[in-house]
Amino acid sequence: MTAKIHEMSYDAPVIECSNLTPTVLPDDFHSSEIARAISGFKLPRYREIPDIKLYKDQLLAYIDGVLSPLSICFDDNWLSASMVNNYVKSKLIPAPVKKQYGREQISRLLITCIFKQFLPIASIDHLFRIQLKTYPLDIAYDYAATEIESALRSEFTCEESNLTDSATMVTRESLLVRSAASAFASKAYLLGYLAYCGINTEYNSPQVGGYY
């Protein structure tokens, strides 16, 4: 069987410089308002989370307030009442006491809202189960918060960084958290860069591909 060879057409129009849209250099993006906002993002530490119990509407407002700087890159519908109900039913977070939520639920919801941008809820639940067997919640949460901030700062600035592990002892569990923080920061950088270039990223939804 003889393969048919297609000759290249020389009738195609010549591409001129005026036909090309210049790309945005990373240095330009790093000095942008988006990059500055994300690189300075801070999560409250466990003891900084309100010690008073919050009703569901207060809980939603608090989570949204903490994560709102990241809405430049991600869907700003971080958490809804129905999501909270589903997470309680699936035992991802403990049930509220007298319809009120405390530090344990709030800290888990903050990490869930971040990690669900690239992980299915079932995988996050598995990470929480590993945490329960290895570290107290306050230590695990503060470590995750530190690594998330560090990963974002590294992605969104021009500073050289070797991303030193903040854990006193590096374990398989701490490496999982660092990997998750790095994955989140990488996705945030990509979506932030596209948004800076004016490219629509509406496809980015936590519910796509089974995320919820």
Steps between C-alpha positions, in 0.01 A plus 500: 500500500649829390467790741368819343734791552345845536715782378523811713304787354694815427184702441442562873527868605823606661474560877596857579612639836173694519311168501663391824375596843798554730504276804514637854840445655500327842680800651208722397255262661706473819477876547123503436229566754383138471844360584550740790162409649558125476863504617389685813213262576478389864298228669412547866686267732295257706495718810407804290182333379203637703469322832129582507258265325360618168158437349496383139451844344784638715714201405447560126582870538818422695627242247424734211679787672816295555513356148373802302854613395531171308177562307706679235618154394217272607123476502391730783223262606727348763233354723122477516252379761428186297874423475534526878203265545655249258838515674332432835299210356811346347687554831763717334443743787343437842133585543424842651401526864167679538535615136831669579846438354831533682872502422517135399231533233624841383862388458395189309270703276776749416734220391216322317408814302863536389579137424171434319622730222708209374404193709174303526334518841565126552876564476479789747309276738781244472758768582299600807489136613879478468530822702282362780739208543820703493468860622272708724266717294648835607855397405388342170289802404772755584754299299265486198436876529873575506574277201210644295618857564861406420403326174290798386775746587753294304275479191390864494828681563831522318691416817721194495365245744591142576176456694655361815265265680361669812450164673731423794518146373433411137261207474297333226198687634672839487613430143135435403402841636789670318399329176141619544612856577725501194220368275263771624758776450581378148135502399452843658797633303371362170148637548630831634730540199216422259271748679776763477522437125123547473426137418164369622538221755134441581552130439687492830240366738549284809209285382667403172625142489326395818640771728250644742 
